[in-house]
Backbone as JSON Lines, residues from 0, in Angstrom:
{"i":0,"aa":"X","n":[5.61,33.37,-78.1],"ca":[4.32,33.65,-79.17],"c":[3.0,32.69,-78.29]}
{"i":1,"aa":"X","n":[3.24,31.2,-78.73],"ca":[2.45,30.09,-77.64],"c":[2.19,30.25,-76.71]}
{"i":2,"aa":"X","n":[3.53,30.56,-75.72],"ca":[3.54,30.62,-74.48],"c":[2.27,31.39,-74.27]}
{"i":3,"aa":"X","n":[2.18,32.61,-74.69],"ca":[0.82,34.06,-74.34],"c":[0.02,33.32,-74.47]}
{"i":4,"aa":"X","n":[-0.13,32.78,-76.24],"ca":[-1.39,32.74,-75.93],"c":[-2.11,31.4,-75.59]}
{"i":5,"aa":"X","n":[-1.28,30.28,-74.93],"ca":[-1.75,29.33,-73.92],"c":[-1.89,30.03,-72.75]}
{"i":6,"aa":"X","n":[-1.48,31.03,-71.94],"ca":[-1.75,31.83,-70.76],"c":[-3.36,32.53,-71.28]}
{"i":7,"aa":"X","n":[-3.6,33.26,-72.11],"ca":[-4.4,33.81,-72.24],"c":[-5.87,33.19,-72.4]}
{"i":8,"aa":"X","n":[-5.46,32.14,-73.21],"ca":[-6.58,31.42,-73.39],"c":[-7.14,30.79,-71.63]}
{"i":9,"aa":"X","n":[-5.88,30.23,-71.53],"ca":[-5.88,29.02,-69.87],"c":[-7.13,30.37,-69.3]}
{"i":10,"aa":"X","n":[-6.54,31.3,-68.83],"ca":[-7.14,32.19,-67.74],"c":[-8.15,33.4,-67.83]}
{"i":11,"aa":"X","n":[-7.61,33.32,-69.47],"ca":[-8.49,34.62,-69.68],"c":[-9.63,34.53,-70.52]}
{"i":12,"aa":"X","n":[-9.21,33.92,-71.47],"ca":[-10.84,34.21,-72.44],"c":[-11.42,32.66,-72.74]}
{"i":13,"aa":"X","n":[-10.6,31.58,-71.56],"ca":[-11.7,30.46,-71.11],"c":[-12.88,30.95,-70.1]}
{"i":14,"aa":"X","n":[-12.94,32.1,-69.09],"ca":[-14.3,32.57,-68.2],"c":[-14.41,33.22,-69.09]}
{"i":15,"aa":"X","n":[-14.3,33.62,-70.39],"ca":[-15.3,34.85,-71.4],"c":[-14.78,36.37,-71.66]}
{"i":16,"aa":"X","n":[-13.74,36.27,-71.43],"ca":[-13.35,37.64,-71.35],"c":[-12.63,37.74,-72.73]}
{"i":17,"aa":"X","n":[-13.15,38.76,-73.1],"ca":[-12.81,39.2,-75.21],"c":[-11.16,39.77,-74.4]}
{"i":18,"aa":"X","n":[-9.8,39.03,-75.41],"ca":[-8.75,39.92,-75.18],"c":[-8.29,40.31,-76.36]}
{"i":19,"aa":"X","n":[-6.95,41.52,-76.02],"ca":[-6.76,42.18,-77.64],"c":[-4.73,42.37,-76.49]}
{"i":20,"aa":"X","n":[-3.46,41.59,-77.68],"ca":[-2.39,41.5,-76.9],"c":[-1.72,42.37,-78.0]}
{"i":21,"aa":"X","n":[-0.82,42.54,-77.29],"ca":[0.15,42.93,-78.6],"c":[1.44,42.37,-77.87]}
{"i":22,"aa":"X","n":[2.52,42.14,-79.07],"ca":[3.8,41.73,-78.84],"c":[5.45,43.03,-79.28]}
{"i":23,"aa":"X","n":[5.67,42.97,-78.21],"ca":[6.89,44.22,-79.05],"c":[8.17,44.45,-78.49]}
{"i":24,"aa":"X","n":[8.9,44.8,-79.92],"ca":[10.46,44.14,-79.59],"c":[10.92,42.91,-80.02]}
{"i":25,"aa":"X","n":[9.72,42.18,-80.55],"ca":[9.58,40.26,-80.78],"c":[11.0,40.12,-81.59]}
{"i":26,"aa":"X","n":[11.43,41.27,-82.71],"ca":[12.44,40.58,-83.42],"c":[14.08,41.15,-82.79]}
{"i":27,"aa":"X","n":[13.38,42.13,-82.25],"ca":[14.79,43.8,-82.26],"c":[15.83,42.76,-80.88]}
{"i":28,"aa":"X","n":[15.67,42.11,-80.63],"ca":[16.38,40.8,-79.57],"c":[16.96,42.07,-78.41]}
{"i":29,"aa":"X","n":[16.5,42.92,-78.03],"ca":[17.2,43.92,-77.25],"c":[17.27,43.39,-75.52]}
{"i":30,"aa":"X","n":[16.66,42.4,-75.43],"ca":[16.57,41.9,-74.24],"c":[14.89,42.69,-73.17]}
{"i":31,"aa":"X","n":[14.39,43.18,-74.37],"ca":[13.34,43.9,-73.65],"c":[11.69,43.38,-74.31]}
{"i":32,"aa":"X","n":[11.7,41.94,-75.16],"ca":[10.82,41.36,-74.99],"c":[9.68,41.35,-74.52]}
{"i":33,"aa":"X","n":[8.3,41.49,-74.92],"ca":[7.67,41.79,-73.52],"c":[5.9,42.07,-74.46]}
{"i":34,"aa":"X","n":[4.74,41.4,-73.98],"ca":[3.15,41.71,-73.55],"c":[2.92,42.28,-73.28]}
{"i":35,"aa":"X","n":[1.59,43.44,-73.62],"ca":[0.56,43.82,-73.71],"c":[-0.74,43.41,-73.54]}
{"i":36,"aa":"X","n":[-1.38,42.89,-72.25],"ca":[-2.8,42.87,-72.48],"c":[-3.34,43.17,-71.91]}
{"i":37,"aa":"X","n":[-4.57,42.73,-72.97],"ca":[-5.87,44.05,-72.77],"c":[-6.87,43.34,-72.66]}
{"i":38,"aa":"X","n":[-8.08,43.47,-71.59],"ca":[-9.02,42.45,-71.06],"c":[-10.24,43.46,-70.72]}
{"i":39,"aa":"X","n":[-11.87,42.54,-71.4],"ca":[-12.86,43.61,-71.1],"c":[-13.19,42.7,-68.94]}
{"i":40,"aa":"X","n":[-13.51,44.12,-69.11],"ca":[-14.02,43.79,-67.9],"c":[-16.09,43.62,-67.7]}
{"i":41,"aa":"X","n":[-16.55,43.84,-68.65],"ca":[-17.65,43.93,-68.83],"c":[-17.87,42.4,-69.62]}
{"i":42,"aa":"X","n":[-19.02,41.25,-69.38],"ca":[-19.0,40.2,-70.49],"c":[-20.17,40.59,-71.34]}
{"i":43,"aa":"X","n":[-20.09,39.37,-72.44],"ca":[-20.85,39.96,-73.63],"c":[-22.49,38.67,-72.87]}
{"i":44,"aa":"X","n":[-23.18,40.06,-73.68],"ca":[-24.96,39.34,-73.49],"c":[-25.21,38.01,-74.89]}
{"i":45,"aa":"X","n":[-25.9,37.66,-74.3],"ca":[-26.18,35.69,-75.77],"c":[-26.37,37.04,-76.96]}
{"i":46,"aa":"X","n":[-27.23,38.26,-76.97],"ca":[-27.26,38.62,-78.18],"c":[-25.75,39.34,-78.61]}
{"i":47,"aa":"X","n":[-24.86,39.61,-77.61],"ca":[-23.8,40.24,-79.0],"c":[-23.46,41.45,-78.12]}
{"i":48,"aa":"X","n":[-24.53,41.82,-77.37],"ca":[-24.29,43.48,-76.38],"c":[-23.66,43.27,-75.8]}
{"i":49,"aa":"X","n":[-22.73,44.36,-74.99],"ca":[-22.25,44.08,-73.29],"c":[-23.23,44.01,-72.27]}
{"i":50,"aa":"X","n":[-22.88,43.35,-71.67],"ca":[-23.38,43.06,-69.9],"c":[-22.8,44.2,-69.85]}
{"i":51,"aa":"X","n":[-23.68,44.0,-68.12],"ca":[-23.12,45.14,-66.99],"c":[-22.03,44.54,-66.29]}
{"i":52,"aa":"X","n":[-21.08,45.59,-66.18],"ca":[-20.18,45.55,-65.38],"c":[-20.8,45.01,-63.64]}
{"i":53,"aa":"X","n":[-21.28,46.14,-63.21],"ca":[-22.52,45.41,-61.75],"c":[-23.63,45.9,-61.76]}
{"i":54,"aa":"X","n":[-23.84,44.94,-61.06],"ca":[-25.49,45.99,-60.39],"c":[-25.62,46.41,-58.88]}
{"i":55,"aa":"X","n":[-26.7,46.8,-59.1],"ca":[-27.15,47.51,-57.7],"c":[-28.22,46.56,-56.83]}
{"i":56,"aa":"X","n":[-27.44,46.35,-55.61],"ca":[-28.58,45.1,-54.65],"c":[-28.59,46.6,-53.65]}
{"i":57,"aa":"X","n":[-30.24,45.93,-53.56],"ca":[-30.81,47.21,-52.16],"c":[-30.93,45.98,-51.02]}
{"i":58,"aa":"X","n":[-30.55,46.46,-49.79],"ca":[-30.04,46.02,-48.49],"c":[-31.86,46.16,-47.98]}
{"i":59,"aa":"X","n":[-31.94,44.77,-47.83],"ca":[-33.71,45.13,-46.59],"c":[-33.26,44.58,-45.13]}
{"i":60,"aa":"X","n":[-33.7,44.79,-44.37],"ca":[-33.76,44.5,-42.66],"c":[-34.31,42.85,-42.83]}
{"i":61,"aa":"X","n":[-34.21,42.34,-41.86],"ca":[-34.74,40.73,-41.57],"c":[-36.33,40.89,-41.57]}
{"i":62,"aa":"X","n":[-37.13,42.11,-41.95],"ca":[-38.42,41.48,-42.41],"c":[-38.72,41.94,-43.58]}
{"i":63,"aa":"X","n":[-37.28,41.99,-44.47],"ca":[-38.15,42.33,-45.98],"c":[-37.91,43.51,-46.35]}
{"i":64,"aa":"X","n":[-38.07,43.98,-45.29],"ca":[-37.9,46.16,-45.47],"c":[-37.04,46.58,-46.09]}
{"i":65,"aa":"X","n":[-37.15,47.16,-46.73],"ca":[-35.77,48.66,-47.37],"c":[-34.93,48.92,-46.25]}
{"i":66,"aa":"X","n":[-33.75,49.3,-46.19],"ca":[-33.37,49.81,-45.28],"c":[-33.04,51.12,-46.21]}
{"i":67,"aa":"X","n":[-32.85,52.19,-45.35],"ca":[-32.02,53.96,-45.8],"c":[-31.17,54.5,-45.22]}
{"i":68,"aa":"X","n":[-30.88,54.91,-46.0],"ca":[-29.46,56.13,-45.02],"c":[-30.48,57.29,-44.5]}
{"i":69,"aa":"X","n":[-29.72,58.02,-43.61],"ca":[-30.02,58.91,-43.14],"c":[-30.61,60.39,-43.78]}
{"i":70,"aa":"X","n":[-30.03,59.86,-44.62],"ca":[-30.83,61.04,-45.96],"c":[-32.25,60.53,-46.25]}
{"i":71,"aa":"X","n":[-32.21,59.67,-46.27],"ca":[-33.83,59.0,-46.74],"c":[-33.34,58.12,-47.7]}
{"i":72,"aa":"X","n":[-32.49,58.14,-48.66],"ca":[-31.93,57.04,-49.93],"c":[-31.84,55.18,-49.29]}
{"i":73,"aa":"X","n":[-32.26,54.81,-50.33],"ca":[-32.69,53.28,-49.83],"c":[-30.66,52.72,-49.99]}
{"i":74,"aa":"X","n":[-31.16,51.83,-48.99],"ca":[-29.36,51.55,-49.12],"c":[-29.21,50.23,-49.53]}
{"i":75,"aa":"X","n":[-27.75,50.1,-50.65],"ca":[-27.68,49.4,-51.84],"c":[-25.98,49.21,-51.92]}
{"i":76,"aa":"X","n":[-25.38,48.0,-52.19],"ca":[-24.57,48.03,-52.55],"c":[-24.33,47.72,-53.87]}
{"i":77,"aa":"X","n":[-23.14,47.53,-54.15],"ca":[-22.46,47.31,-55.29],"c":[-21.83,45.67,-55.15]}
{"i":78,"aa":"X","n":[-22.76,45.07,-56.86],"ca":[-22.23,43.7,-56.92],"c":[-21.99,43.05,-58.02]}
{"i":79,"aa":"X","n":[-20.38,42.67,-57.99],"ca":[-20.28,42.38,-59.85],"c":[-20.44,41.66,-60.27]}
{"i":80,"aa":"X","n":[-20.92,41.75,-61.84],"ca":[-21.16,40.32,-62.06],"c":[-20.12,39.36,-62.81]}
{"i":81,"aa":"X","n":[-19.0,39.28,-62.43],"ca":[-17.5,38.68,-62.67],"c":[-16.99,38.53,-61.79]}
{"i":82,"aa":"X","n":[-15.83,37.54,-61.66],"ca":[-14.77,38.09,-60.82],"c":[-13.63,38.42,-61.18]}
{"i":83,"aa":"X","n":[-13.68,38.93,-62.58],"ca":[-12.74,39.38,-63.24],"c":[-12.17,40.9,-63.14]}
{"i":84,"aa":"X","n":[-11.93,41.41,-61.7],"ca":[-11.77,42.5,-61.09],"c":[-10.84,42.2,-60.12]}
{"i":85,"aa":"X","n":[-11.06,41.61,-59.76],"ca":[-11.01,40.83,-57.82],"c":[-9.55,40.82,-57.6]}
{"i":86,"aa":"X","n":[-8.18,41.57,-56.96],"ca":[-7.4,41.36,-56.62],"c":[-6.63,40.14,-56.31]}
{"i":87,"aa":"X","n":[-7.38,38.77,-56.1],"ca":[-7.05,37.53,-55.66],"c":[-6.27,37.02,-56.9]}
{"i":88,"aa":"X","n":[-7.69,36.66,-58.58],"ca":[-7.01,36.76,-59.92],"c":[-5.35,37.63,-60.03]}
{"i":89,"aa":"X","n":[-5.22,38.5,-59.6],"ca":[-3.39,38.99,-60.36],"c":[-2.86,37.88,-59.58]}
{"i":90,"aa":"X","n":[-2.71,37.39,-58.22],"ca":[-1.98,36.54,-58.08],"c":[-2.06,34.66,-58.29]}
{"i":91,"aa":"X","n":[-2.96,34.54,-58.78],"ca":[-3.45,33.63,-59.18],"c":[-2.85,33.53,-60.78]}
{"i":92,"aa":"X","n":[-3.12,34.12,-61.52],"ca":[-2.75,34.43,-62.98],"c":[-1.03,34.9,-63.14]}
{"i":93,"aa":"X","n":[-0.65,35.32,-62.26],"ca":[0.99,35.28,-62.22],"c":[1.47,34.3,-61.89]}
{"i":94,"aa":"X","n":[0.5,33.09,-60.82],"ca":[1.17,32.1,-60.27],"c":[1.28,30.76,-61.76]}
{"i":95,"aa":"X","n":[0.09,31.24,-62.4],"ca":[-0.03,30.21,-63.76],"c":[1.18,30.84,-65.07]}
{"i":96,"aa":"X","n":[1.44,31.95,-64.91],"ca":[2.0,32.68,-66.26],"c":[3.56,31.85,-65.65]}
{"i":97,"aa":"X","n":[3.8,31.92,-64.21],"ca":[5.08,31.27,-63.75],"c":[5.63,30.39,-64.42]}
{"i":98,"aa":"X","n":[4.18,29.53,-63.95],"ca":[4.1,27.59,-64.27],"c":[4.11,27.09,-65.94]}
{"i":99,"aa":"X","n":[3.91,28.19,-66.34],"ca":[4.05,28.15,-67.81],"c":[5.47,28.24,-68.39]}
{"i":100,"aa":"X","n":[5.88,29.52,-67.93],"ca":[7.43,30.33,-68.63],"c":[8.26,28.85,-67.87]}
{"i":101,"aa":"X","n":[8.0,28.16,-66.61],"ca":[8.85,27.17,-66.19],"c":[8.75,26.16,-67.18]}
{"i":102,"aa":"X","n":[7.31,25.66,-67.22],"ca":[7.28,24.64,-68.55],"c":[8.05,24.6,-69.98]}
{"i":103,"aa":"X","n":[8.01,26.0,-70.16],"ca":[8.52,26.17,-71.63],"c":[9.78,25.88,-71.43]}
{"i":104,"aa":"X","n":[10.63,26.76,-70.25],"ca":[11.71,26.61,-70.2],"c":[12.25,25.15,-69.82]}
{"i":105,"aa":"X","n":[11.72,24.38,-69.48],"ca":[12.28,23.44,-69.19],"c":[12.29,22.15,-70.34]}
{"i":106,"aa":"X","n":[11.31,22.2,-71.23],"ca":[11.58,21.99,-72.48],"c":[11.91,22.05,-73.93]}
{"i":107,"aa":"X","n":[12.75,22.96,-73.42],"ca":[13.89,24.21,-74.2],"c":[15.15,24.14,-73.22]}
{"i":108,"aa":"X","n":[14.99,22.77,-72.56],"ca":[16.12,22.35,-72.16],"c":[17.21,23.55,-71.18]}
{"i":109,"aa":"X","n":[17.01,23.94,-70.5],"ca":[17.0,25.11,-69.92],"c":[16.85,25.37,-68.22]}
{"i":110,"aa":"X","n":[17.5,25.24,-67.77],"ca":[17.87,24.74,-66.05],"c":[16.82,26.6,-65.09]}
{"i":111,"aa":"X","n":[17.72,27.43,-65.56],"ca":[16.43,28.49,-65.17],"c":[15.08,28.73,-64.81]}
{"i":112,"aa":"X","n":[14.86,29.25,-63.91],"ca":[13.81,29.26,-63.16],"c":[12.61,30.49,-62.56]}
{"i":113,"aa":"X","n":[11.44,30.67,-63.19],"ca":[11.01,31.99,-62.6],"c":[10.39,31.49,-61.08]}
{"i":114,"aa":"X","n":[9.76,32.47,-60.56],"ca":[8.84,32.72,-59.3],"c":[8.29,34.03,-59.11]}
{"i":115,"aa":"X","n":[6.7,33.83,-59.16],"ca":[6.15,34.96,-59.44],"c":[5.93,35.7,-58.06]}
{"i":116,"aa":"X","n":[6.71,35.07,-56.6],"ca":[6.74,36.01,-55.4],"c":[7.14,36.58,-55.53]}
{"i":117,"aa":"X","n":[7.67,37.38,-54.64],"ca":[8.33,38.8,-54.47],"c":[9.71,37.85,-53.11]}
{"i":118,"aa":"X","n":[10.82,38.37,-53.74],"ca":[12.18,38.06,-52.67],"c":[11.66,37.15,-51.26]}
{"i":119,"aa":"X","n":[10.79,38.64,-50.88],"ca":[10.68,37.84,-49.43],"c":[10.03,36.76,-49.09]}
{"i":120,"aa":"X","n":[8.32,37.14,-49.98],"ca":[7.64,35.61,-49.72],"c":[8.92,34.2,-50.4]}
{"i":121,"aa":"X","n":[9.9,34.41,-51.02],"ca":[10.61,33.39,-51.8],"c":[11.43,33.08,-50.08]}
{"i":122,"aa":"X","n":[12.04,33.31,-49.12],"ca":[12.77,33.86,-48.36],"c":[14.33,34.55,-49.01]}
{"i":123,"aa":"X","n":[13.77,34.93,-49.67],"ca":[15.41,35.3,-50.21],"c":[16.0,35.81,-49.93]}
{"i":124,"aa":"X","n":[17.61,36.59,-49.51],"ca":[17.09,37.73,-48.71],"c":[18.2,38.45,-50.11]}
{"i":125,"aa":"X","n":[17.34,38.68,-50.54],"ca":[18.58,39.92,-51.32],"c":[17.08,41.38,-51.76]}
{"i":126,"aa":"X","n":[17.21,42.25,-51.76],"ca":[17.15,43.85,-51.71],"c":[16.41,43.86,-53.83]}
{"i":127,"aa":"X","n":[15.33,44.19,-53.88],"ca":[14.74,44.21,-55.13],"c":[15.09,45.83,-56.38]}
{"i":128,"aa":"X","n":[15.31,45.65,-57.33],"ca":[15.56,46.74,-57.62],"c":[14.16,47.47,-58.33]}
{"i":129,"aa":"X","n":[14.34,48.67,-58.4],"ca":[13.27,49.71,-59.66],"c":[13.21,49.24,-60.44]}
{"i":130,"aa":"X","n":[11.79,49.86,-61.09],"ca":[11.24,49.57,-62.37],"c":[11.81,50.66,-63.01]}
{"i":131,"aa":"X","n":[12.55,50.49,-63.78],"ca":[13.2,51.23,-65.03],"c":[12.32,52.07,-65.64]}
{"i":132,"aa":"X","n":[11.91,51.43,-66.26],"ca":[10.9,52.59,-67.18],"c":[11.38,52.9,-68.88]}
{"i":133,"aa":"X","n":[10.62,52.75,-69.45],"ca":[10.8,53.0,-71.46],"c":[12.13,53.61,-71.55]}
{"i":134,"aa":"X","n":[11.75,54.92,-70.85],"ca":[12.64,56.22,-71.23],"c":[14.26,55.72,-70.46]}
{"i":135,"aa":"X","n":[13.98,55.86,-69.26],"ca":[15.57,54.96,-68.27],"c":[16.15,53.91,-69.72]}
{"i":136,"aa":"X","n":[15.0,52.64,-69.77],"ca":[15.57,52.11,-70.31],"c":[16.56,52.66,-71.49]}
{"i":137,"aa":"X","n":[15.39,53.37,-72.27],"ca":[16.61,54.05,-73.68],"c":[17.81,53.94,-73.64]}
{"i":138,"aa":"X","n":[17.87,55.23,-72.68],"ca":[18.83,55.96,-72.41],"c":[20.07,55.06,-72.26]}
{"i":139,"aa":"X","n":[20.07,54.55,-71.3],"ca":[20.9,53.43,-70.48],"c":[21.05,52.21,-71.9]}
{"i":140,"aa":"X","n":[20.59,51.72,-72.59],"ca":[21.1,51.72,-74.18],"c":[21.71,51.9,-74.75]}
{"i":141,"aa":"X","n":[21.64,53.46,-74.61],"ca":[22.7,54.73,-75.64],"c":[23.66,54.89,-74.95]}
{"i":142,"aa":"X","n":[23.99,54.28,-73.44],"ca":[25.09,54.84,-72.47],"c":[25.11,55.49,-71.94]}
{"i":143,"aa":"X","n":[24.01,56.32,-71.86],"ca":[23.44,57.64,-71.21],"c":[23.45,56.8,-69.56]}
{"i":144,"aa":"X","n":[23.87,56.94,-68.17],"ca":[23.34,57.26,-67.18],"c":[22.74,57.99,-66.93]}
{"i":145,"aa":"X","n":[21.15,56.95,-66.28],"ca":[20.24,57.67,-65.04],"c":[19.86,57.14,-63.77]}
{"i":146,"aa":"X","n":[19.44,58.11,-63.17],"ca":[19.43,58.06,-62.09],"c":[18.32,56.3,-61.39]}
{"i":147,"aa":"X","n":[17.34,56.32,-62.18],"ca":[17.14,55.18,-61.74],"c":[18.23,53.81,-61.81]}
{"i":148,"aa":"X","n":[18.9,53.95,-62.97],"ca":[19.82,53.01,-63.48],"c":[21.26,53.37,-62.22]}
{"i":149,"aa":"X","n":[21.11,53.92,-61.31],"ca":[22.49,54.11,-60.91],"c":[21.93,53.47,-59.51]}
{"i":150,"aa":"X","n":[20.99,53.96,-59.03],"ca":[20.1,53.15,-57.91],"c":[19.91,51.83,-58.18]}
{"i":151,"aa":"X","n":[19.63,51.31,-59.57],"ca":[19.69,50.06,-59.67],"c":[21.14,49.24,-59.39]}
{"i":152,"aa":"X","n":[21.86,49.91,-60.28],"ca":[23.67,49.54,-59.75],"c":[24.49,49.8,-58.73]}
{"i":153,"aa":"X","n":[24.17,50.25,-57.9],"ca":[23.64,50.54,-56.15],"c":[23.42,49.3,-55.75]}
{"i":154,"aa":"X","n":[21.85,48.66,-55.76],"ca":[21.82,47.83,-55.32],"c":[22.34,46.04,-56.47]}
{"i":155,"aa":"X","n":[22.61,46.36,-57.15],"ca":[23.31,45.7,-57.33],"c":[24.6,44.65,-56.33]}
{"i":156,"aa":"X","n":[25.63,45.87,-56.77],"ca":[26.66,45.78,-55.52],"c":[26.34,45.72,-54.37]}
{"i":157,"aa":"X","n":[25.31,46.26,-53.33],"ca":[24.54,46.04,-52.49],"c":[24.16,44.47,-52.31]}
{"i":158,"aa":"X","n":[23.54,43.9,-53.18],"ca":[23.46,42.04,-53.19],"c":[24.19,41.04,-53.47]}
{"i":159,"aa":"X","n":[25.64,41.55,-54.28],"ca":[26.52,40.95,-54.22],"c":[27.02,40.79,-53.06]}
{"i":160,"aa":"X","n":[27.57,41.96,-52.6],"ca":[27.91,42.26,-50.87],"c":[27.26,41.14,-50.12]}
{"i":161,"aa":"X","n":[25.92,41.84,-49.88],"ca":[24.96,40.85,-48.94],"c":[24.73,39.37,-49.63]}
{"i":162,"aa":"X","n":[25.18,38.99,-50.55],"ca":[25.45,37.74,-50.72],"c":[26.76,36.57,-50.46]}
{"i":163,"aa":"X","n":[28.13,37.81,-50.45],"ca":[28.95,37.32,-50.13],"c":[29.3,37.59,-48.21]}
{"i":164,"aa":"X","n":[28.36,38.21,-47.93],"ca":[28.52,38.06,-46.35],"c":[27.57,36.85,-45.95]}
{"i":165,"aa":"X","n":[26.14,36.23,-46.49],"ca":[25.74,35.51,-46.44],"c":[26.59,33.6,-46.95]}
{"i":166,"aa":"X","n":[27.56,33.73,-48.03],"ca":[28.58,32.51,-47.6],"c":[29.19,32.75,-46.39]}
{"i":167,"aa":"X","n":[29.73,33.84,-45.98],"ca":[30.96,33.8,-44.53],"c":[29.73,33.21,-43.89]}
{"i":168,"aa":"X","n":[29.06,33.87,-43.15],"ca":[28.13,33.36,-42.0],"c":[27.56,31.66,-42.56]}
{"i":169,"aa":"X","n":[27.38,31.28,-43.41],"ca":[27.09,30.35,-43.79],"c":[28.41,28.73,-43.45]}
{"i":170,"aa":"X","n":[29.69,29.5,-44.05],"ca":[30.78,29.01,-43.54],"c":[31.54,28.87,-42.17]}
{"i":171,"aa":"X","n":[31.17,30.16,-41.44],"ca":[31.14,30.24,-39.92],"c":[30.62,29.43,-39.42]}
{"i":172,"aa":"X","n":[28.85,28.99,-39.3],"ca":[27.98,28.7,-39.04],"c":[28.7,26.83,-38.98]}
{"i":173,"aa":"X","n":[28.9,26.06,-40.77],"ca":[29.62,25.0,-40.48],"c":[30.84,24.71,-39.31]}
{"i":174,"aa":"X","n":[31.55,25.52,-39.59],"ca":[33.19,25.53,-38.87],"c":[32.5,25.04,-37.81]}
{"i":175,"aa":"X","n":[31.49,26.2,-37.07],"ca":[30.95,26.33,-35.8],"c":[30.53,24.74,-35.37]}
{"i":176,"aa":"X","n":[29.21,24.15,-35.89],"ca":[28.88,22.95,-35.88],"c":[29.67,21.78,-35.93]}
{"i":177,"aa":"X","n":[31.02,22.25,-36.39],"ca":[31.66,21.11,-36.51],"c":[33.04,20.95,-35.2]}
{"i":178,"aa":"X","n":[32.06,21.95,-34.42],"ca":[32.74,21.95,-32.69],"c":[31.92,20.88,-32.15]}
{"i":179,"aa":"X","n":[30.74,20.66,-32.31],"ca":[29.61,20.78,-31.54],"c":[29.51,18.99,-30.96]}
{"i":180,"aa":"X","n":[30.11,17.72,-31.56],"ca":[30.37,16.53,-30.77],"c":[31.38,16.65,-29.91]}
{"i":181,"aa":"X","n":[33.0,17.56,-30.36],"ca":[33.96,17.36,-29.69],"c":[34.0,18.39,-28.03]}
{"i":182,"aa":"X","n":[32.64,19.51,-28.21],"ca":[32.82,20.38,-26.68],"c":[31.11,19.55,-26.14]}
{"i":183,"aa":"X","n":[30.47,18.69,-26.92],"ca":[29.63,17.96,-25.84],"c":[30.25,16.38,-25.39]}
{"i":184,"aa":"X","n":[31.47,16.08,-26.15],"ca":[32.52,15.04,-25.21],"c":[32.94,15.66,-24.48]}
{"i":185,"aa":"X","n":[33.56,16.79,-24.22],"ca":[34.41,17.8,-22.91],"c":[33.62,18.03,-21.63]}
{"i":186,"aa":"X","n":[32.56,18.44,-22.22],"ca":[31.24,18.96,-21.48],"c":[31.08,17.63,-20.33]}
{"i":187,"aa":"X","n":[30.68,15.91,-21.19],"ca":[30.01,15.78,-20.74],"c":[31.95,14.71,-19.53]}
{"i":188,"aa":"X","n":[32.67,15.07,-20.16],"ca":[34.3,14.19,-19.78],"c":[34.69,15.46,-18.06]}
{"i":189,"aa":"X","n":[34.21,16.35,-18.73],"ca":[34.74,17.62,-17.35],"c":[33.65,17.43,-16.1]}
{"i":190,"aa":"X","n":[32.08,16.64,-16.8],"ca":[31.57,16.73,-15.4],"c":[31.88,15.05,-15.14]}
{"i":191,"aa":"X","n":[32.42,14.47,-15.3],"ca":[32.64,13.23,-15.14],"c":[33.58,13.08,-13.85]}
{"i":192,"aa":"X","n":[34.25,13.71,-14.48],"ca":[36.31,14.11,-13.79],"c":[36.29,15.31,-13.01]}
């Protein structure tokens, strides 16, 4: 909860957002402890009323005259009043959350770390599992197999096979690299004689 509040304050409240959060399965210990965070996209005005999420900005030509559409309507564009809904924020917030989690893990003496990037972006040759959803997770916890659970079990098997193949390829690469000095000497010896 302390980590969550630190994240919310650093990334959302400090920018002026109003935040509502809910913790789920906090004391059940079933491995599905998580939080839902709801934020405002509208700023508050100084008088406490809600501000506009965006405003209309009219477009003008080089002489300062209004531009018009073919149907005669003044051309305009939408301008957001905050940057809170920009896609780039999702990446920034995910990175900050991963940094905070890692800080808390380190403080707790844990060796595990999290990374907000996809396996592909991390350079990890591993297939990601699919999202189960609450319904499938509930059935799986009761011992009832689901299609999504079966898919994830198959992906887990594939990842084990892939990991073993990668280890073998690394061992083969190391084995072959041990021949390089000898091969170089042989080529040099062969050229001289």
